[in-house]
PDB file of C-alpha atoms in Angstrom:
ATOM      1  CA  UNK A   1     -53.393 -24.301  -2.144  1.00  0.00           C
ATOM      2  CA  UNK A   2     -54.476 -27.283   0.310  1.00  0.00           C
ATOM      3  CA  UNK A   3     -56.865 -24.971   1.681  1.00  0.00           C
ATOM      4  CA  UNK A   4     -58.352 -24.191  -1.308  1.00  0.00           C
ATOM      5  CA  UNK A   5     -58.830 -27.927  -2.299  1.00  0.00           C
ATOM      6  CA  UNK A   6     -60.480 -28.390   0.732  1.00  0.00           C
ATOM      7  CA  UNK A   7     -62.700 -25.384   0.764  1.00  0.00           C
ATOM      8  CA  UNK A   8     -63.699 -26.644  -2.779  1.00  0.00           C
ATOM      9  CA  UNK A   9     -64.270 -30.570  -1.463  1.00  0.00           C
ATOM     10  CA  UNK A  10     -66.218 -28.902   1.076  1.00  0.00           C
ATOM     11  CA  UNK A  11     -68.473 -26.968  -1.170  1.00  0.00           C
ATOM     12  CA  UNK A  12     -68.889 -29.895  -3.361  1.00  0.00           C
ATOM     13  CA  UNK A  13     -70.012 -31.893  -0.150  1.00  0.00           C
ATOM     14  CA  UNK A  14     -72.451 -28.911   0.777  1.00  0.00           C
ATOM     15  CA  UNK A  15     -73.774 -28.569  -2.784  1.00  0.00           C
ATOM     16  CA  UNK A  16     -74.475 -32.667  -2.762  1.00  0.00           C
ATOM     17  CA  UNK A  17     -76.234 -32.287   0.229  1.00  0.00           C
ATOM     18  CA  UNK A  18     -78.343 -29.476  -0.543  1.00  0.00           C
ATOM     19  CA  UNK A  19     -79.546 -31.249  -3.680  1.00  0.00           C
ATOM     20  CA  UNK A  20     -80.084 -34.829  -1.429  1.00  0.00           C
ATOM     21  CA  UNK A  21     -82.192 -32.805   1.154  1.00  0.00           C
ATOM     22  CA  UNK A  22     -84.314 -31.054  -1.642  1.00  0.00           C
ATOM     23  CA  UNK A  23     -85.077 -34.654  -3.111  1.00  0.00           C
ATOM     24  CA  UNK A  24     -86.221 -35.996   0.066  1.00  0.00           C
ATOM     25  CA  UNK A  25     -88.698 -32.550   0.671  1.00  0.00           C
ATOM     26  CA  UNK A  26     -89.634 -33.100  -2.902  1.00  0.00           C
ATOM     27  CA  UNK A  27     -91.069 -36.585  -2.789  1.00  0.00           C
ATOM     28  CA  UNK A  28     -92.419 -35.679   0.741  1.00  0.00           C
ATOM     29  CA  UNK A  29     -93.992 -33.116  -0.496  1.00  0.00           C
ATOM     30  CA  UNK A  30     -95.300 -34.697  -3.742  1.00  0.00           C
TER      31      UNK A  30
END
């Protein structure tokens, strides 16, 4: 089960991200 909690932490983390670096393209962008 601790690796699944992690996995999931992890995916949260890479989710966060993702949305953080589409942001920053966005207002470069626009």
């Amino acid at each position: 089960m601790e690796g699944f909690e992690h996995d999931r932490s992890m995916c949260k983390i890479i989710t966060i991200s993702t949305l953080i670096v589409d942001a920053m393209i966005g207002r470069v962008g626009g």
